[in-house]
mmCIF file with all atom_site columns, C-alpha atoms in Angstrom:
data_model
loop_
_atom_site.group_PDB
_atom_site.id
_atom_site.type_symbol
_atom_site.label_atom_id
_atom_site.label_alt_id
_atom_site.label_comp_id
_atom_site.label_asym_id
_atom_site.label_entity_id
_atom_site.label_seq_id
_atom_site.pdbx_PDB_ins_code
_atom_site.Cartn_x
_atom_site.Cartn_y
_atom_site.Cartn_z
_atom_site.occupancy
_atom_site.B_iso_or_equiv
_atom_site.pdbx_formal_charge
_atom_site.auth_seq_id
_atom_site.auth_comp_id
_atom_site.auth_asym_id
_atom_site.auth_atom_id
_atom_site.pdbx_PDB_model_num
ATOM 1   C CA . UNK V 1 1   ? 41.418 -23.105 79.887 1.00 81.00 ? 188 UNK V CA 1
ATOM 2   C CA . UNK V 1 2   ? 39.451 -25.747 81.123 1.00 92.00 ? 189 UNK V CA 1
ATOM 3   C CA . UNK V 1 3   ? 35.681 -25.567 81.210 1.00 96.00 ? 190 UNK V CA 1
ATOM 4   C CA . UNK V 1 4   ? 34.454 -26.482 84.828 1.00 97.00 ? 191 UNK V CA 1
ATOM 5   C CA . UNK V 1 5   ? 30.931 -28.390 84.798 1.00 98.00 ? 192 UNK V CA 1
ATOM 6   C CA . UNK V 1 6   ? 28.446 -29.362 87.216 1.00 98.00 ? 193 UNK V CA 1
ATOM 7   C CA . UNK V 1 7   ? 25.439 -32.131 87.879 1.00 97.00 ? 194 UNK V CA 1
ATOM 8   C CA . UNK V 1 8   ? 23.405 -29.105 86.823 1.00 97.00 ? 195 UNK V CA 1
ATOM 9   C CA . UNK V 1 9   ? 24.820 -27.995 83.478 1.00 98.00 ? 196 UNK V CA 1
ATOM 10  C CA . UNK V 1 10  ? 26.453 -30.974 82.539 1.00 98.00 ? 197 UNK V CA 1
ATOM 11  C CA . UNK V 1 11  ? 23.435 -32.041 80.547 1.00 97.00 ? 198 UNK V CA 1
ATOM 12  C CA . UNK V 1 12  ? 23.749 -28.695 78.312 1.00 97.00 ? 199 UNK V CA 1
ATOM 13  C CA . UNK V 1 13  ? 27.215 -28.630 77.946 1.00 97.00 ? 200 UNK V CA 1
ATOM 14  C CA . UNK V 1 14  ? 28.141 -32.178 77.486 1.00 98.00 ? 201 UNK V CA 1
ATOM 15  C CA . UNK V 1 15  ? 25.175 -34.379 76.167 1.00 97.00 ? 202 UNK V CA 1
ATOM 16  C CA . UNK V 1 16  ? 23.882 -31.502 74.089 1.00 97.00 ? 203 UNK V CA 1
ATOM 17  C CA . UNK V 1 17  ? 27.368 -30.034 72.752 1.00 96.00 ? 204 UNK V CA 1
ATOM 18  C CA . UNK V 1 18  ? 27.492 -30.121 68.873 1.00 93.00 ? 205 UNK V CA 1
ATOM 19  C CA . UNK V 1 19  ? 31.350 -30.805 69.402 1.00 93.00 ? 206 UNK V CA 1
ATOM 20  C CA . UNK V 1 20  ? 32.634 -33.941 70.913 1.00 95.00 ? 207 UNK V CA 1
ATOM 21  C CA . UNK V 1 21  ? 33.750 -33.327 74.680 1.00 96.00 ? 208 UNK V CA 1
ATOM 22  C CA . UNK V 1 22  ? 36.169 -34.602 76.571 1.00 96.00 ? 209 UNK V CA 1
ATOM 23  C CA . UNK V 1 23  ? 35.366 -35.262 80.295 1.00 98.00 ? 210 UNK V CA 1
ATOM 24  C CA . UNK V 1 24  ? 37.896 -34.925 83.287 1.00 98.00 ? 211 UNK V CA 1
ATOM 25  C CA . UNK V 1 25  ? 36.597 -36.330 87.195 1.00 98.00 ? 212 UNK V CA 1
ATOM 26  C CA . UNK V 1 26  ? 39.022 -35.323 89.137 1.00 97.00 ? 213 UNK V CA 1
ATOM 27  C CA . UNK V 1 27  ? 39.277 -34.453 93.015 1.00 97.00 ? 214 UNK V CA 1
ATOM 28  C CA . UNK V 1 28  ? 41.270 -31.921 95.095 1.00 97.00 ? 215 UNK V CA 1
ATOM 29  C CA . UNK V 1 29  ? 42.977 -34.206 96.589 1.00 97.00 ? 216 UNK V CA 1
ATOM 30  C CA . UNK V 1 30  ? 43.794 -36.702 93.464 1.00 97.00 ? 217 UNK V CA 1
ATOM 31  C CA . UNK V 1 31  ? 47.875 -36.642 93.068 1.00 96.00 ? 218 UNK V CA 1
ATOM 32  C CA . UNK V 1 32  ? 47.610 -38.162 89.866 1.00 96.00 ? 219 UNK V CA 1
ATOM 33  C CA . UNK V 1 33  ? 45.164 -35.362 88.660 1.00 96.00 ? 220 UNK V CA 1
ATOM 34  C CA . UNK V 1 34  ? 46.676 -32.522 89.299 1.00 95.00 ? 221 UNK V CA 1
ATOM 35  C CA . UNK V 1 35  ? 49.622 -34.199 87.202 1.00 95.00 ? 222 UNK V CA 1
ATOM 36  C CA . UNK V 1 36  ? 47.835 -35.241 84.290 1.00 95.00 ? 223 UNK V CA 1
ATOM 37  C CA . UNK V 1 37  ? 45.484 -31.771 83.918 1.00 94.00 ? 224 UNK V CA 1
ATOM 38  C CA . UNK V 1 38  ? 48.618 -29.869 81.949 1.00 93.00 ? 225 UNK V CA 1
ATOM 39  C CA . UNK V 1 39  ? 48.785 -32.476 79.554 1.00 91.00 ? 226 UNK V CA 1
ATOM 40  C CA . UNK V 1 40  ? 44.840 -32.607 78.796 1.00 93.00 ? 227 UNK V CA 1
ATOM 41  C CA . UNK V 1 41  ? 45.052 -28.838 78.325 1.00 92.00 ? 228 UNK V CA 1
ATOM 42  C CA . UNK V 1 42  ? 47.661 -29.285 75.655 1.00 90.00 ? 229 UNK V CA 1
ATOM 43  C CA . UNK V 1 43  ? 45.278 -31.679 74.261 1.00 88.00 ? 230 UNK V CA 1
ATOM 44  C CA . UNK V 1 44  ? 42.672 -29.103 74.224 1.00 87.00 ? 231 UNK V CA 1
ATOM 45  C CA . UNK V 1 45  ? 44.895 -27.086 72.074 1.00 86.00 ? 232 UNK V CA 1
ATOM 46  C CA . UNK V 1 46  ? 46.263 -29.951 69.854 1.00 84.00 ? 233 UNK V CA 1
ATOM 47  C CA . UNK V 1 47  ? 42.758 -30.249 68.536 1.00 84.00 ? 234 UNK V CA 1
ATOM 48  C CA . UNK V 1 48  ? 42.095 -26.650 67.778 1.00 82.00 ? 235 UNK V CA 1
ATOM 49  C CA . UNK V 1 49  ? 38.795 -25.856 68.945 1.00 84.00 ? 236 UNK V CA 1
ATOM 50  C CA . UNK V 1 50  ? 37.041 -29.309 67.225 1.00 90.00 ? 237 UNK V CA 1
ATOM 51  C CA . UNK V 1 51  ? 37.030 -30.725 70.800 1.00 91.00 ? 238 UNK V CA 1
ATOM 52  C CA . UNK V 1 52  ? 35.866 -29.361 74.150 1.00 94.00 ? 239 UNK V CA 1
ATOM 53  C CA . UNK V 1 53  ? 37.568 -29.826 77.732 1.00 96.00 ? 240 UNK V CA 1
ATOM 54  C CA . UNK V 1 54  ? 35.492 -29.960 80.811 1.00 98.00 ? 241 UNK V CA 1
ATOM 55  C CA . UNK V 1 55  ? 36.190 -30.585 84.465 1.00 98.00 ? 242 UNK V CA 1
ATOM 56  C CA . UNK V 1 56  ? 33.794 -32.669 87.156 1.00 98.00 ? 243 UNK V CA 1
ATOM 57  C CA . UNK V 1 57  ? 34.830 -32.497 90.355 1.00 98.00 ? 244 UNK V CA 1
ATOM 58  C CA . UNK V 1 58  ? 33.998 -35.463 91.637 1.00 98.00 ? 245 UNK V CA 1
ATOM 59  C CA . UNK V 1 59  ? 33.924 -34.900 95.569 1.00 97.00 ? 246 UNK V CA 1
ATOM 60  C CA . UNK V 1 60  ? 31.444 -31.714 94.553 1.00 98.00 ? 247 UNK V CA 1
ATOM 61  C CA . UNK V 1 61  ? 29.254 -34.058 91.919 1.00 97.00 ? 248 UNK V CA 1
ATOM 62  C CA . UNK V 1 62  ? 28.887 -37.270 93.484 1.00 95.00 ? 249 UNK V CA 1
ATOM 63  C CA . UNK V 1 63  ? 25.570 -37.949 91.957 1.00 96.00 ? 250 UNK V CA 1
ATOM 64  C CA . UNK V 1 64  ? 26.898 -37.496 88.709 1.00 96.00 ? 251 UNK V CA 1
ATOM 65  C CA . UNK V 1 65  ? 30.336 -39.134 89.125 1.00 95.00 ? 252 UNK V CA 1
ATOM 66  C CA . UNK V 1 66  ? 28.279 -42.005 90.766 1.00 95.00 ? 253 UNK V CA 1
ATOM 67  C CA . UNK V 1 67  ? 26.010 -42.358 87.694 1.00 95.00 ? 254 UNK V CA 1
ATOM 68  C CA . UNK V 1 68  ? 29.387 -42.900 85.464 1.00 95.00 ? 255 UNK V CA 1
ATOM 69  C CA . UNK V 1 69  ? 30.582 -45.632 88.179 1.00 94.00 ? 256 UNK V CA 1
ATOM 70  C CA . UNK V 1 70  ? 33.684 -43.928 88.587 1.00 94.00 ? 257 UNK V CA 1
ATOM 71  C CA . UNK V 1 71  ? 35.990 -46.718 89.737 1.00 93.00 ? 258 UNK V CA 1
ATOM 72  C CA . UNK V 1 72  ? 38.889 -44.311 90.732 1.00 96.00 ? 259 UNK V CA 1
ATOM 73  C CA . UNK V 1 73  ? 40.141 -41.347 89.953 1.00 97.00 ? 260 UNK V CA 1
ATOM 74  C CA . UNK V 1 74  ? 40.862 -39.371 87.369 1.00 97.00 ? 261 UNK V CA 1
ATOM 75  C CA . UNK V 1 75  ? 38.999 -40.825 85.202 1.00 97.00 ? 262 UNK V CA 1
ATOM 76  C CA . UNK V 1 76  ? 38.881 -39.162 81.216 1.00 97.00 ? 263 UNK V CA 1
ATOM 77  C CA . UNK V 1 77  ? 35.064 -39.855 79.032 1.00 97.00 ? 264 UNK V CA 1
ATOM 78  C CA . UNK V 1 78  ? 35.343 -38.748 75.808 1.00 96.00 ? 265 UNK V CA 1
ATOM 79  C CA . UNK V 1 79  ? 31.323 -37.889 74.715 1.00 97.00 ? 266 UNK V CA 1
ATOM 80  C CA . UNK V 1 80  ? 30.193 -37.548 71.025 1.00 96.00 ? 267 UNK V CA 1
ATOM 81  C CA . UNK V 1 81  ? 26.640 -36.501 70.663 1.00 94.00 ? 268 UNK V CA 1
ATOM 82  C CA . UNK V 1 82  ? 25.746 -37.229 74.123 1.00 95.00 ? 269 UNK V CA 1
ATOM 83  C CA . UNK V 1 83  ? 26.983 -40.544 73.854 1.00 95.00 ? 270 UNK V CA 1
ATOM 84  C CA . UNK V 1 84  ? 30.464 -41.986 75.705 1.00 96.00 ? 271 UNK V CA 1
ATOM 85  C CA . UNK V 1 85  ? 32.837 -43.311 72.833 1.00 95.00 ? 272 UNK V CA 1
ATOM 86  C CA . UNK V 1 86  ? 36.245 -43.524 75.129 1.00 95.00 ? 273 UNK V CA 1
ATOM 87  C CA . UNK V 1 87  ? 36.693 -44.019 78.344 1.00 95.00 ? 274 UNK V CA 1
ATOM 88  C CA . UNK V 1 88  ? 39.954 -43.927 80.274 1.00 95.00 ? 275 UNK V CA 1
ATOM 89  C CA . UNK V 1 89  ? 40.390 -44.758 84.178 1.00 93.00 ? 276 UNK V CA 1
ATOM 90  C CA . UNK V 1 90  ? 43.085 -46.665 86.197 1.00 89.00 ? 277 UNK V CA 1
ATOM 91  C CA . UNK V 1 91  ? 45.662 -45.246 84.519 1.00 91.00 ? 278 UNK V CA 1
ATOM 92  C CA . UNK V 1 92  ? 48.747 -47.148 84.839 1.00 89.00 ? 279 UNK V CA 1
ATOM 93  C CA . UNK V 1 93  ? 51.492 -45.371 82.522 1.00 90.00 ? 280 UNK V CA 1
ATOM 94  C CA . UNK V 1 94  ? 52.378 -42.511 80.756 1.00 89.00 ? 281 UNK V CA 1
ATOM 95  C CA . UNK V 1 95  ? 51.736 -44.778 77.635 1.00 92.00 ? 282 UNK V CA 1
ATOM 96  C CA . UNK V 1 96  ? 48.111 -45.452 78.186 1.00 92.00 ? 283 UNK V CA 1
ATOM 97  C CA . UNK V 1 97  ? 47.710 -41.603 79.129 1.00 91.00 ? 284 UNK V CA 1
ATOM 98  C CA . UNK V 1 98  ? 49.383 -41.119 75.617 1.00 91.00 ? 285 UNK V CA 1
ATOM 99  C CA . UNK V 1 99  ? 47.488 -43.760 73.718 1.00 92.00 ? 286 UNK V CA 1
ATOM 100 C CA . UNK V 1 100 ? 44.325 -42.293 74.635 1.00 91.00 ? 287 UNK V CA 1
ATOM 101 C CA . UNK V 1 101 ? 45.890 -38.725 73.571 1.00 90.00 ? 288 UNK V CA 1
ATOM 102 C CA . UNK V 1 102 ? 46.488 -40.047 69.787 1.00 90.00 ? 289 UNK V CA 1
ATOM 103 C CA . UNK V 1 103 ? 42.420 -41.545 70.015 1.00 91.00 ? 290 UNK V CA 1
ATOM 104 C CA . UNK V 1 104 ? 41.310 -37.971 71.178 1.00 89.00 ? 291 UNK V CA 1
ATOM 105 C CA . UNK V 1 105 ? 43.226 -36.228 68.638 1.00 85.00 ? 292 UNK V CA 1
ATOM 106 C CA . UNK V 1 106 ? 42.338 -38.466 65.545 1.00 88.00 ? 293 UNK V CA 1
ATOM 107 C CA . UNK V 1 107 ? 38.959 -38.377 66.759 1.00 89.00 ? 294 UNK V CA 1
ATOM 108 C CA . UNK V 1 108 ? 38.419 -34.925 67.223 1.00 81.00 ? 295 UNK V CA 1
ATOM 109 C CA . UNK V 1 109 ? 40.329 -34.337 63.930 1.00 78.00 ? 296 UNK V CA 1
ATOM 110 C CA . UNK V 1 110 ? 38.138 -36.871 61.754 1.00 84.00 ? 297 UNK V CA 1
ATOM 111 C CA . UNK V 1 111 ? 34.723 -35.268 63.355 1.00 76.00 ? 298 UNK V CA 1
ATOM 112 C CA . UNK V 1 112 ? 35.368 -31.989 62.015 1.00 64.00 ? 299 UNK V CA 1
ATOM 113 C CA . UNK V 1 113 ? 35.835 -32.579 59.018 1.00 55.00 ? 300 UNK V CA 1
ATOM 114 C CA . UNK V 1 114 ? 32.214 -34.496 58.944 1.00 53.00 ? 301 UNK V CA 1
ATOM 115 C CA . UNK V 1 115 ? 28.876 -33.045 58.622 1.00 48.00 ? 302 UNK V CA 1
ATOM 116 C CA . UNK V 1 116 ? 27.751 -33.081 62.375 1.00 50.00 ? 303 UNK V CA 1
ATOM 117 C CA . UNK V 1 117 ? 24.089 -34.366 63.115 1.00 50.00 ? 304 UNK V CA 1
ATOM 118 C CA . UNK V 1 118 ? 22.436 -35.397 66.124 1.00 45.00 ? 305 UNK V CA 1
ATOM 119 C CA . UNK V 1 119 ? 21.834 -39.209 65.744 1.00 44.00 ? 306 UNK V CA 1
ATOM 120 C CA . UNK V 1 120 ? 20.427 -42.092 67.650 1.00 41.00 ? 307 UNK V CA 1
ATOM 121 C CA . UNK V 1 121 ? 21.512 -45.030 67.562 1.00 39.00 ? 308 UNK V CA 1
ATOM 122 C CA . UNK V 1 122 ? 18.797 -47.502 69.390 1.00 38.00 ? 309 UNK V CA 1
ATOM 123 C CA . UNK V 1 123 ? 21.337 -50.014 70.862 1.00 38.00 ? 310 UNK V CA 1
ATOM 124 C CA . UNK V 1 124 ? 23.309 -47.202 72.577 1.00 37.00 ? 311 UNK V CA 1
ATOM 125 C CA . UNK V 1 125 ? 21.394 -45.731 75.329 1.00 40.00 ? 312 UNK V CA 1
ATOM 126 C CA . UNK V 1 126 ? 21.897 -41.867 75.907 1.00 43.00 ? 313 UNK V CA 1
ATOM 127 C CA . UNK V 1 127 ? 23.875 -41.411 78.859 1.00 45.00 ? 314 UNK V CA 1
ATOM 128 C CA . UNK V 1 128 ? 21.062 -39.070 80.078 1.00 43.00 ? 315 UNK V CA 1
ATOM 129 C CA . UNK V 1 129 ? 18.829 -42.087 80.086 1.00 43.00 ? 316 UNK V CA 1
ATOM 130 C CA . UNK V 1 130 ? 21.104 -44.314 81.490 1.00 43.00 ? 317 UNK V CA 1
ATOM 131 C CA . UNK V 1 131 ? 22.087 -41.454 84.548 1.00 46.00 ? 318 UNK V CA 1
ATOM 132 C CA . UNK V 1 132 ? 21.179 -43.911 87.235 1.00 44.00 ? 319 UNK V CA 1
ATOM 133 C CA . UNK V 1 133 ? 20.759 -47.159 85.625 1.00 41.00 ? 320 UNK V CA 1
ATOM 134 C CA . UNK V 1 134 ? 23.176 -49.647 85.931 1.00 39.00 ? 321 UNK V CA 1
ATOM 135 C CA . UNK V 1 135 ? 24.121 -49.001 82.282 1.00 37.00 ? 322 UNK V CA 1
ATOM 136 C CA . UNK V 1 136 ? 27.046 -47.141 83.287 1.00 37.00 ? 323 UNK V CA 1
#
């Protein structure tokens, strides 16, 4: 099941998650989305619990959508300690959609198996800093 996340708790649930999470903007009336969302949720259960799965609507959280310059939808941000370390958007083929499965899973995969601290590294800005900058 796919967690569903909003402008308001997407601070707690995403940039404060102790587990990396995986972000899906989709809309309603996305095509593409609606095709794609049964594969992320066998994603979600490739990786055994060691990542999370969230949904944005996008139409319902423009402000936040907006602050990720969504460029079209859907688009997939994979978040590690509050910070974005994949991004997927514009997807093109099954084969990009597939590469950026194998990243997810080998990511999510390698991170449990390490200790898991909170860290900050000074030339990444936290997204909740950059939420409105032209960062993102």
């Amino acid at each position: 099941m796919m967690l569903s996340v909003n402008e308001e708790s997407f601070p707690k649930l995403v940039l404060e998650s102790s587990r990396p999470v995986l972000v899906y903007f989709w809309a309603p009336w996305c095509g593409l989305c609606r095709l794609i969302q049964p594969t992320l949720l066998s994603w979600q259960n490739d990786c055994q619990g060691a990542i999370e799965l969230v949904g944005v609507n996008a139409d319902n959280n423009f402000k936040l959508a907006n602050s990720f310059r969504l460029r079209s939808l859907p688009t997939l941000i994979l978040f590690d300690q509050g910070v974005p370390v994949h991004r997927l958007e514009e997807i093109h083929s099954r084969e990009e959609l597939q590469q950026t499965r194998l990243f997810v899973t080998l990511y999510a995969k390698s991170t449990d198996k390490m200790p898991r601290q909170h860290t900050s590294n000074p030339k990444i800005p936290k997204v909740s800093q950059a939420i409105g900058s032209p960062f993102y």
